[in-house]
PDB file of N, CA and C in Angstrom:
ATOM      1  N   UNK K   1     131.249  78.876   0.357  1.00 90.00           N
ATOM      2  CA  UNK K   1     132.493  78.749   1.283  1.00 90.00           C
ATOM      3  C   UNK K   1     132.361  78.194   2.555  1.00 90.00           C
ATOM      4  N   UNK K   2     132.203  77.470   3.384  1.00 91.00           N
ATOM      5  CA  UNK K   2     132.463  77.482   4.767  1.00 91.00           C
ATOM      6  C   UNK K   2     133.267  77.271   5.434  1.00 91.00           C
ATOM      7  N   UNK K   3     132.810  77.144   6.988  1.00 91.00           N
ATOM      8  CA  UNK K   3     134.244  75.748   7.699  1.00 91.00           C
ATOM      9  C   UNK K   3     133.610  74.449   8.070  1.00 91.00           C
ATOM     10  N   UNK K   4     134.286  73.898   7.527  1.00 89.00           N
ATOM     11  CA  UNK K   4     134.569  72.179   7.756  1.00 89.00           C
ATOM     12  C   UNK K   4     135.462  72.268   8.700  1.00 89.00           C
ATOM     13  N   UNK K   5     134.574  70.444  10.058  1.00 89.00           N
ATOM     14  CA  UNK K   5     135.906  70.327  10.736  1.00 89.00           C
ATOM     15  C   UNK K   5     136.134  68.243  10.872  1.00 89.00           C
ATOM     16  N   UNK K   6     136.880  68.301   9.770  1.00 87.00           N
ATOM     17  CA  UNK K   6     137.243  66.836   9.921  1.00 87.00           C
ATOM     18  C   UNK K   6     138.070  66.342   8.971  1.00 87.00           C
ATOM     19  N   UNK K   7     138.643  65.326   8.227  1.00 85.00           N
ATOM     20  CA  UNK K   7     140.426  64.882   7.981  1.00 85.00           C
ATOM     21  C   UNK K   7     140.562  65.310   6.519  1.00 85.00           C
ATOM     22  N   UNK K   8     141.681  65.625   6.519  1.00 83.00           N
ATOM     23  CA  UNK K   8     141.738  66.158   5.406  1.00 83.00           C
ATOM     24  C   UNK K   8     143.140  66.099   4.717  1.00 83.00           C
ATOM     25  N   UNK K   9     143.971  65.116   3.988  1.00 85.00           N
ATOM     26  CA  UNK K   9     144.909  64.965   3.731  1.00 85.00           C
ATOM     27  C   UNK K   9     145.952  64.515   4.768  1.00 85.00           C
ATOM     28  N   UNK K  10     144.780  63.908   5.741  1.00 87.00           N
ATOM     29  CA  UNK K  10     146.106  62.603   6.474  1.00 87.00           C
ATOM     30  C   UNK K  10     145.717  63.750   8.252  1.00 87.00           C
ATOM     31  N   UNK K  11     145.696  64.730   8.300  1.00 90.00           N
ATOM     32  CA  UNK K  11     144.720  66.222   9.056  1.00 90.00           C
ATOM     33  C   UNK K  11     143.360  66.367   9.424  1.00 90.00           C
ATOM     34  N   UNK K  12     143.142  66.502  11.193  1.00 92.00           N
ATOM     35  CA  UNK K  12     142.349  66.545  11.615  1.00 92.00           C
ATOM     36  C   UNK K  12     142.731  67.821  11.760  1.00 92.00           C
ATOM     37  N   UNK K  13     141.612  68.398  11.156  1.00 91.00           N
ATOM     38  CA  UNK K  13     141.538  70.126  11.728  1.00 91.00           C
ATOM     39  C   UNK K  13     140.398  71.043  10.764  1.00 91.00           C
ATOM     40  N   UNK K  14     140.069  72.054  11.176  1.00 93.00           N
ATOM     41  CA  UNK K  14     138.778  73.067  11.097  1.00 93.00           C
ATOM     42  C   UNK K  14     139.783  73.941   9.530  1.00 93.00           C
ATOM     43  N   UNK K  15     138.012  72.960   8.733  1.00 89.00           N
ATOM     44  CA  UNK K  15     139.628  73.433   7.594  1.00 89.00           C
ATOM     45  C   UNK K  15     138.356  74.657   6.347  1.00 89.00           C
ATOM     46  N   UNK K  16     138.499  75.461   5.432  1.00 90.00           N
ATOM     47  CA  UNK K  16     137.990  75.862   5.034  1.00 90.00           C
ATOM     48  C   UNK K  16     137.485  75.083   3.851  1.00 90.00           C
ATOM     49  N   UNK K  17     135.789  74.553   3.115  1.00 92.00           N
ATOM     50  CA  UNK K  17     135.447  73.657   2.425  1.00 92.00           C
ATOM     51  C   UNK K  17     133.729  74.586   1.401  1.00 92.00           C
ATOM     52  N   UNK K  18     134.258  74.388   0.218  1.00 91.00           N
ATOM     53  CA  UNK K  18     133.026  74.647  -0.852  1.00 91.00           C
ATOM     54  C   UNK K  18     131.676  73.333   0.037  1.00 91.00           C
ATOM     55  N   UNK K  19     130.724  74.817  -0.593  1.00 90.00           N
ATOM     56  CA  UNK K  19     129.662  73.288  -0.155  1.00 90.00           C
ATOM     57  C   UNK K  19     128.474  73.446  -1.761  1.00 90.00           C
ATOM     58  N   UNK K  20     128.247  73.107  -1.419  1.00 91.00           N
ATOM     59  CA  UNK K  20     126.649  73.231  -2.793  1.00 91.00           C
ATOM     60  C   UNK K  20     125.373  74.357  -3.329  1.00 91.00           C
ATOM     61  N   UNK K  21     124.646  75.245  -3.673  1.00 90.00           N
ATOM     62  CA  UNK K  21     123.718  75.972  -3.356  1.00 90.00           C
ATOM     63  C   UNK K  21     122.660  74.734  -1.848  1.00 90.00           C
ATOM     64  N   UNK K  22     122.799  73.480  -2.642  1.00 90.00           N
ATOM     65  CA  UNK K  22     121.359  73.166  -1.529  1.00 90.00           C
ATOM     66  C   UNK K  22     122.463  72.683   0.075  1.00 90.00           C
ATOM     67  N   UNK K  23     123.620  73.571  -0.342  1.00 88.00           N
ATOM     68  CA  UNK K  23     124.122  72.949   1.424  1.00 88.00           C
ATOM     69  C   UNK K  23     124.726  71.861   1.806  1.00 88.00           C
ATOM     70  N   UNK K  24     125.110  71.303   0.749  1.00 90.00           N
ATOM     71  CA  UNK K  24     126.171  70.133   0.778  1.00 90.00           C
ATOM     72  C   UNK K  24     128.184  69.685   0.918  1.00 90.00           C
ATOM     73  N   UNK K  25     128.281  69.512   1.450  1.00 90.00           N
ATOM     74  CA  UNK K  25     129.401  70.099   1.435  1.00 90.00           C
ATOM     75  C   UNK K  25     130.216  69.085  -0.589  1.00 90.00           C
ATOM     76  N   UNK K  26     130.731  69.736  -1.394  1.00 93.00           N
ATOM     77  CA  UNK K  26     130.335  68.730  -2.149  1.00 93.00           C
ATOM     78  C   UNK K  26     132.640  68.080  -2.078  1.00 93.00           C
ATOM     79  N   UNK K  27     132.804  67.196  -2.282  1.00 90.00           N
ATOM     80  CA  UNK K  27     133.416  66.024  -1.997  1.00 90.00           C
ATOM     81  C   UNK K  27     134.597  66.382  -2.543  1.00 90.00           C
ATOM     82  N   UNK K  28     135.129  65.709  -1.835  1.00 88.00           N
ATOM     83  CA  UNK K  28     137.087  65.865  -2.553  1.00 88.00           C
ATOM     84  C   UNK K  28     136.740  65.094  -3.176  1.00 88.00           C
ATOM     85  N   UNK K  29     138.844  65.005  -4.509  1.00 89.00           N
ATOM     86  CA  UNK K  29     139.208  63.770  -5.109  1.00 89.00           C
ATOM     87  C   UNK K  29     139.408  62.965  -4.173  1.00 89.00           C
ATOM     88  N   UNK K  30     139.798  62.996  -2.721  1.00 87.00           N
ATOM     89  CA  UNK K  30     139.660  61.749  -2.366  1.00 87.00           C
ATOM     90  C   UNK K  30     138.957  60.822  -1.803  1.00 87.00           C
ATOM     91  N   UNK K  31     137.549  61.786  -1.302  1.00 91.00           N
ATOM     92  CA  UNK K  31     136.438  61.180  -1.065  1.00 91.00           C
ATOM     93  C   UNK K  31     135.820  60.357  -2.553  1.00 91.00           C
ATOM     94  N   UNK K  32     135.767  60.878  -2.984  1.00 94.00           N
ATOM     95  CA  UNK K  32     135.403  61.352  -4.594  1.00 94.00           C
ATOM     96  C   UNK K  32     136.054  59.486  -5.478  1.00 94.00           C
ATOM     97  N   UNK K  33     137.342  59.190  -5.115  1.00 95.00           N
ATOM     98  CA  UNK K  33     137.771  58.530  -4.837  1.00 95.00           C
ATOM     99  C   UNK K  33     137.187  57.629  -3.906  1.00 95.00           C
ATOM    100  N   UNK K  34     136.834  57.336  -2.613  1.00 94.00           N
ATOM    101  CA  UNK K  34     137.365  55.610  -1.868  1.00 94.00           C
ATOM    102  C   UNK K  34     135.050  55.950  -1.811  1.00 94.00           C
ATOM    103  N   UNK K  35     134.817  56.924  -1.747  1.00 96.00           N
ATOM    104  CA  UNK K  35     133.078  56.414  -2.169  1.00 96.00           C
ATOM    105  C   UNK K  35     132.871  54.852  -3.975  1.00 96.00           C
ATOM    106  N   UNK K  36     134.056  55.749  -4.827  1.00 97.00           N
ATOM    107  CA  UNK K  36     134.154  55.340  -6.259  1.00 97.00           C
ATOM    108  C   UNK K  36     134.884  53.675  -6.027  1.00 97.00           C
ATOM    109  N   UNK K  37     135.497  53.443  -4.959  1.00 97.00           N
ATOM    110  CA  UNK K  37     135.630  52.087  -4.809  1.00 97.00           C
ATOM    111  C   UNK K  37     135.101  52.027  -4.515  1.00 97.00           C
ATOM    112  N   UNK K  38     134.287  52.483  -2.960  1.00 97.00           N
ATOM    113  CA  UNK K  38     133.036  51.498  -2.311  1.00 97.00           C
ATOM    114  C   UNK K  38     132.097  51.050  -3.049  1.00 97.00           C
ATOM    115  N   UNK K  39     131.256  51.153  -4.760  1.00 98.00           N
ATOM    116  CA  UNK K  39     130.768  50.964  -5.409  1.00 98.00           C
ATOM    117  C   UNK K  39     131.163  50.826  -6.149  1.00 98.00           C
ATOM    118  N   UNK K  40     132.234  50.566  -6.261  1.00 98.00           N
ATOM    119  CA  UNK K  40     133.749  48.973  -6.656  1.00 98.00           C
ATOM    120  C   UNK K  40     133.032  48.346  -6.454  1.00 98.00           C
ATOM    121  N   UNK K  41     133.004  48.118  -5.476  1.00 98.00           N
ATOM    122  CA  UNK K  41     133.516  46.726  -4.276  1.00 98.00           C
ATOM    123  C   UNK K  41     131.975  46.116  -4.048  1.00 98.00           C
ATOM    124  N   UNK K  42     130.648  47.018  -4.020  1.00 98.00           N
ATOM    125  CA  UNK K  42     129.983  46.987  -4.066  1.00 98.00           C
ATOM    126  C   UNK K  42     129.443  46.463  -5.347  1.00 98.00           C
ATOM    127  N   UNK K  43     129.860  46.704  -6.246  1.00 98.00           N
ATOM    128  CA  UNK K  43     129.256  45.623  -7.602  1.00 98.00           C
ATOM    129  C   UNK K  43     130.315  44.638  -8.152  1.00 98.00           C
ATOM    130  N   UNK K  44     131.427  44.583  -7.552  1.00 98.00           N
ATOM    131  CA  UNK K  44     131.771  43.280  -7.000  1.00 98.00           C
ATOM    132  C   UNK K  44     131.508  42.255  -5.988  1.00 98.00           C
ATOM    133  N   UNK K  45     131.125  43.591  -5.143  1.00 98.00           N
ATOM    134  CA  UNK K  45     130.310  41.774  -4.291  1.00 98.00           C
ATOM    135  C   UNK K  45     128.825  41.600  -4.856  1.00 98.00           C
ATOM    136  N   UNK K  46     128.234  41.799  -5.965  1.00 98.00           N
ATOM    137  CA  UNK K  46     126.865  41.800  -6.306  1.00 98.00           C
ATOM    138  C   UNK K  46     127.016  40.916  -7.031  1.00 98.00           C
ATOM    139  N   UNK K  47     128.132  41.012  -7.966  1.00 98.00           N
ATOM    140  CA  UNK K  47     128.183  40.679  -9.514  1.00 98.00           C
ATOM    141  C   UNK K  47     128.315  38.915  -8.291  1.00 98.00           C
ATOM    142  N   UNK K  48     129.497  38.560  -7.335  1.00 98.00           N
ATOM    143  CA  UNK K  48     129.325  37.553  -6.743  1.00 98.00           C
ATOM    144  C   UNK K  48     128.751  36.434  -6.277  1.00 98.00           C
ATOM    145  N   UNK K  49     127.481  36.816  -5.349  1.00 98.00           N
ATOM    146  CA  UNK K  49     125.851  37.224  -5.891  1.00 98.00           C
ATOM    147  C   UNK K  49     125.670  35.918  -6.407  1.00 98.00           C
ATOM    148  N   UNK K  50     125.357  37.219  -7.687  1.00 98.00           N
ATOM    149  CA  UNK K  50     125.321  36.044  -8.718  1.00 98.00           C
ATOM    150  C   UNK K  50     125.505  35.333  -9.488  1.00 98.00           C
ATOM    151  N   UNK K  51     126.105  35.346  -8.840  1.00 98.00           N
ATOM    152  CA  UNK K  51     127.511  34.576  -9.764  1.00 98.00           C
ATOM    153  C   UNK K  51     126.927  32.761  -9.184  1.00 98.00           C
ATOM    154  N   UNK K  52     127.495  33.239  -8.086  1.00 98.00           N
ATOM    155  CA  UNK K  52     126.779  32.249  -6.803  1.00 98.00           C
ATOM    156  C   UNK K  52     125.576  31.027  -7.322  1.00 98.00           C
ATOM    157  N   UNK K  53     124.575  32.346  -6.544  1.00 98.00           N
ATOM    158  CA  UNK K  53     122.825  31.933  -7.535  1.00 98.00           C
ATOM    159  C   UNK K  53     123.265  31.314  -8.746  1.00 98.00           C
ATOM    160  N   UNK K  54     123.545  32.230  -9.611  1.00 98.00           N
ATOM    161  CA  UNK K  54     123.258  31.105 -10.850  1.00 98.00           C
ATOM    162  C   UNK K  54     123.553  29.906 -10.886  1.00 98.00           C
ATOM    163  N   UNK K  55     125.012  29.375 -10.163  1.00 98.00           N
ATOM    164  CA  UNK K  55     125.753  28.619  -9.582  1.00 98.00           C
ATOM    165  C   UNK K  55     124.955  27.112  -9.749  1.00 98.00           C
ATOM    166  N   UNK K  56     123.908  27.976  -8.312  1.00 98.00           N
ATOM    167  CA  UNK K  56     123.208  26.869  -7.521  1.00 98.00           C
ATOM    168  C   UNK K  56     122.296  26.542  -8.414  1.00 98.00           C
ATOM    169  N   UNK K  57     121.626  27.654  -9.223  1.00 98.00           N
ATOM    170  CA  UNK K  57     120.823  26.833 -10.291  1.00 98.00           C
ATOM    171  C   UNK K  57     120.435  26.741 -10.922  1.00 98.00           C
ATOM    172  N   UNK K  58     122.196  26.810 -11.819  1.00 98.00           N
ATOM    173  CA  UNK K  58     122.943  25.440 -11.946  1.00 98.00           C
ATOM    174  C   UNK K  58     123.173  24.177 -12.221  1.00 98.00           C
ATOM    175  N   UNK K  59     122.929  24.252 -10.144  1.00 98.00           N
ATOM    176  CA  UNK K  59     123.194  22.267  -9.445  1.00 98.00           C
ATOM    177  C   UNK K  59     122.165  22.016  -9.451  1.00 98.00           C
ATOM    178  N   UNK K  60     120.575  23.085  -9.086  1.00 98.00           N
ATOM    179  CA  UNK K  60     119.380  22.277  -8.915  1.00 98.00           C
ATOM    180  C   UNK K  60     118.839  21.443 -10.667  1.00 98.00           C
ATOM    181  N   UNK K  61     119.340  22.669 -11.579  1.00 98.00           N
ATOM    182  CA  UNK K  61     118.780  22.135 -12.615  1.00 98.00           C
ATOM    183  C   UNK K  61     119.056  20.970 -13.176  1.00 98.00           C
ATOM    184  N   UNK K  62     120.964  20.385 -12.224  1.00 98.00           N
ATOM    185  CA  UNK K  62     121.694  19.498 -13.002  1.00 98.00           C
ATOM    186  C   UNK K  62     120.832  17.818 -12.510  1.00 98.00           C
ATOM    187  N   UNK K  63     120.484  18.697 -11.033  1.00 98.00           N
ATOM    188  CA  UNK K  63     120.040  17.725 -10.246  1.00 98.00           C
ATOM    189  C   UNK K  63     118.980  16.740 -10.868  1.00 98.00           C
ATOM    190  N   UNK K  64     118.317  17.955 -11.136  1.00 98.00           N
ATOM    191  CA  UNK K  64     116.240  17.930 -11.365  1.00 98.00           C
ATOM    192  C   UNK K  64     116.258  16.865 -13.114  1.00 98.00           C
ATOM    193  N   UNK K  65     117.612  17.434 -13.691  1.00 98.00           N
ATOM    194  CA  UNK K  65     117.708  16.993 -14.535  1.00 98.00           C
ATOM    195  C   UNK K  65     118.005  15.091 -14.406  1.00 98.00           C
ATOM    196  N   UNK K  66     119.179  14.450 -13.694  1.00 98.00           N
ATOM    197  CA  UNK K  66     119.410  13.853 -13.434  1.00 98.00           C
ATOM    198  C   UNK K  66     117.819  13.111 -12.680  1.00 98.00           C
ATOM    199  N   UNK K  67     117.176  13.425 -11.798  1.00 97.00           N
ATOM    200  CA  UNK K  67     116.621  12.677 -11.295  1.00 97.00           C
ATOM    201  C   UNK K  67     115.382  12.531 -12.745  1.00 97.00           C
ATOM    202  N   UNK K  68     115.476  13.201 -13.404  1.00 98.00           N
ATOM    203  CA  UNK K  68     113.885  12.865 -14.199  1.00 98.00           C
ATOM    204  C   UNK K  68     115.074  11.767 -15.153  1.00 98.00           C
ATOM    205  N   UNK K  69     116.281  11.210 -15.386  1.00 98.00           N
ATOM    206  CA  UNK K  69     116.564  10.264 -15.902  1.00 98.00           C
ATOM    207  C   UNK K  69     117.211   9.096 -15.383  1.00 98.00           C
ATOM    208  N   UNK K  70     116.250   9.255 -14.710  1.00 98.00           N
ATOM    209  CA  UNK K  70     116.998   8.134 -13.229  1.00 98.00           C
ATOM    210  C   UNK K  70     115.382   8.040 -13.782  1.00 98.00           C
ATOM    211  N   UNK K  71     114.449   8.390 -13.336  1.00 98.00           N
ATOM    212  CA  UNK K  71     112.919   8.198 -13.247  1.00 98.00           C
ATOM    213  C   UNK K  71     112.835   7.052 -14.913  1.00 98.00           C
ATOM    214  N   UNK K  72     113.269   8.029 -15.788  1.00 98.00           N
ATOM    215  CA  UNK K  72     113.219   7.548 -16.459  1.00 98.00           C
ATOM    216  C   UNK K  72     113.498   6.287 -17.163  1.00 98.00           C
ATOM    217  N   UNK K  73     115.054   5.954 -16.304  1.00 98.00           N
ATOM    218  CA  UNK K  73     114.742   4.328 -16.485  1.00 98.00           C
ATOM    219  C   UNK K  73     114.800   3.756 -15.831  1.00 98.00           C
ATOM    220  N   UNK K  74     113.967   4.299 -14.683  1.00 97.00           N
ATOM    221  CA  UNK K  74     113.051   2.886 -13.610  1.00 97.00           C
ATOM    222  C   UNK K  74     111.520   2.901 -15.122  1.00 97.00           C
ATOM    223  N   UNK K  75     111.204   4.024 -15.128  1.00 98.00           N
ATOM    224  CA  UNK K  75     110.260   3.327 -16.196  1.00 98.00           C
ATOM    225  C   UNK K  75     110.054   2.452 -17.777  1.00 98.00           C
ATOM    226  N   UNK K  76     111.043   2.596 -18.264  1.00 97.00           N
ATOM    227  CA  UNK K  76     111.769   1.613 -19.310  1.00 97.00           C
ATOM    228  C   UNK K  76     112.216   0.108 -18.555  1.00 97.00           C
ATOM    229  N   UNK K  77     112.526   0.358 -17.635  1.00 97.00           N
ATOM    230  CA  UNK K  77     112.629  -0.855 -16.739  1.00 97.00           C
ATOM    231  C   UNK K  77     111.587  -2.096 -16.137  1.00 97.00           C
ATOM    232  N   UNK K  78     110.666  -1.028 -15.091  1.00 97.00           N
ATOM    233  CA  UNK K  78     109.313  -1.361 -15.525  1.00 97.00           C
ATOM    234  C   UNK K  78     108.394  -2.293 -16.287  1.00 97.00           C
ATOM    235  N   UNK K  79     108.396  -0.592 -17.870  1.00 97.00           N
ATOM    236  CA  UNK K  79     108.513  -1.510 -19.566  1.00 97.00           C
ATOM    237  C   UNK K  79     108.600  -2.043 -19.483  1.00 97.00           C
ATOM    238  N   UNK K  80     110.482  -3.022 -19.514  1.00 97.00           N
ATOM    239  CA  UNK K  80     110.653  -3.797 -20.465  1.00 97.00           C
ATOM    240  C   UNK K  80     110.545  -5.407 -19.377  1.00 97.00           C
ATOM    241  N   UNK K  81     109.698  -4.638 -18.018  1.00 97.00           N
ATOM    242  CA  UNK K  81     110.662  -6.372 -16.960  1.00 97.00           C
ATOM    243  C   UNK K  81     108.275  -6.242 -17.852  1.00 97.00           C
ATOM    244  N   UNK K  82     107.478  -5.369 -17.456  1.00 95.00           N
ATOM    245  CA  UNK K  82     106.543  -5.865 -18.612  1.00 95.00           C
ATOM    246  C   UNK K  82     105.822  -6.023 -18.849  1.00 95.00           C
ATOM    247  N   UNK K  83     106.565  -6.150 -20.064  1.00 95.00           N
ATOM    248  CA  UNK K  83     106.972  -7.036 -21.883  1.00 95.00           C
ATOM    249  C   UNK K  83     107.332  -8.360 -21.548  1.00 95.00           C
ATOM    250  N   UNK K  84     108.392  -8.540 -20.938  1.00 96.00           N
ATOM    251  CA  UNK K  84     109.259  -9.891 -19.956  1.00 96.00           C
ATOM    252  C   UNK K  84     108.168 -10.847 -19.780  1.00 96.00           C
ATOM    253  N   UNK K  85     106.817 -10.314 -19.022  1.00 95.00           N
ATOM    254  CA  UNK K  85     106.242 -10.935 -18.073  1.00 95.00           C
ATOM    255  C   UNK K  85     105.354 -11.608 -18.958  1.00 95.00           C
ATOM    256  N   UNK K  86     104.704 -10.459 -20.368  1.00 94.00           N
ATOM    257  CA  UNK K  86     103.348 -11.004 -20.808  1.00 94.00           C
ATOM    258  C   UNK K  86     103.727 -11.586 -21.767  1.00 94.00           C
ATOM    259  N   UNK K  87     105.474 -12.107 -22.515  1.00 95.00           N
ATOM    260  CA  UNK K  87     105.319 -12.773 -23.553  1.00 95.00           C
ATOM    261  C   UNK K  87     105.644 -14.048 -22.490  1.00 95.00           C
ATOM    262  N   UNK K  88     106.339 -14.194 -21.596  1.00 95.00           N
ATOM    263  CA  UNK K  88     106.355 -15.795 -20.374  1.00 95.00           C
ATOM    264  C   UNK K  88     104.476 -15.919 -20.074  1.00 95.00           C
ATOM    265  N   UNK K  89     103.975 -15.415 -19.521  1.00 94.00           N
ATOM    266  CA  UNK K  89     102.097 -15.450 -19.791  1.00 94.00           C
ATOM    267  C   UNK K  89     101.651 -15.930 -20.712  1.00 94.00           C
ATOM    268  N   UNK K  90     101.880 -14.879 -22.829  1.00 93.00           N
ATOM    269  CA  UNK K  90     102.106 -15.491 -23.394  1.00 93.00           C
ATOM    270  C   UNK K  90     102.217 -17.620 -24.101  1.00 93.00           C
ATOM    271  N   UNK K  91     103.845 -17.849 -24.088  1.00 95.00           N
ATOM    272  CA  UNK K  91     104.247 -18.801 -23.739  1.00 95.00           C
ATOM    273  C   UNK K  91     103.700 -20.185 -23.170  1.00 95.00           C
ATOM    274  N   UNK K  92     103.281 -19.693 -21.999  1.00 93.00           N
ATOM    275  CA  UNK K  92     102.332 -20.129 -20.506  1.00 93.00           C
ATOM    276  C   UNK K  92     100.505 -20.326 -21.180  1.00 93.00           C
ATOM    277  N   UNK K  93     100.443 -19.601 -22.468  1.00 91.00           N
ATOM    278  CA  UNK K  93      98.781 -19.437 -23.083  1.00 91.00           C
ATOM    279  C   UNK K  93      97.890 -18.405 -22.447  1.00 91.00           C
ATOM    280  N   UNK K  94      98.522 -17.789 -21.963  1.00 91.00           N
ATOM    281  CA  UNK K  94      97.572 -16.879 -20.587  1.00 91.00           C
ATOM    282  C   UNK K  94      98.045 -15.941 -21.555  1.00 91.00           C
ATOM    283  N   UNK K  95      97.316 -15.308 -22.247  1.00 91.00           N
ATOM    284  CA  UNK K  95      96.414 -13.243 -22.621  1.00 91.00           C
ATOM    285  C   UNK K  95      96.556 -12.454 -21.431  1.00 91.00           C
ATOM    286  N   UNK K  96      97.864 -11.944 -21.555  1.00 88.00           N
ATOM    287  CA  UNK K  96      97.650 -10.855 -20.512  1.00 88.00           C
ATOM    288  C   UNK K  96      97.341  -9.404 -20.531  1.00 88.00           C
ATOM    289  N   UNK K  97      96.251  -8.825 -21.284  1.00 87.00           N
ATOM    290  CA  UNK K  97      95.419  -8.888 -21.344  1.00 87.00           C
ATOM    291  C   UNK K  97      94.654  -8.628 -21.596  1.00 87.00           C
ATOM    292  N   UNK K  98      93.952  -9.773 -21.040  1.00 77.00           N
ATOM    293  CA  UNK K  98      93.058 -10.138 -20.583  1.00 77.00           C
ATOM    294  C   UNK K  98      92.583 -10.505 -19.000  1.00 77.00           C
ATOM    295  N   UNK K  99      93.403  -9.756 -18.268  1.00 59.00           N
ATOM    296  CA  UNK K  99      93.980 -10.846 -16.223  1.00 59.00           C
ATOM    297  C   UNK K  99      93.304  -8.798 -16.643  1.00 59.00           C
TER     298      UNK K  99
END
């Protein structure tokens, strides 16, 4: 036990207080509750940051999927146009594979 200056139950004073064998003050119930609340708030902030990161990753993945779909549509359109042009050339008696 030792003398400790601080606030206990809303009173700032010099108090007798327990400390451990390695001379660390033993936390009061209020201090432990405050530390737990701090840890809980920290965990909530971390969880919220993780949720935001996951949402951003989902948005990026969705944007990439949309880009891939657009590319596929463009490729299909080009393929269709190419086939139509080849058909027109064939109707004109031109072999499009020999060009």
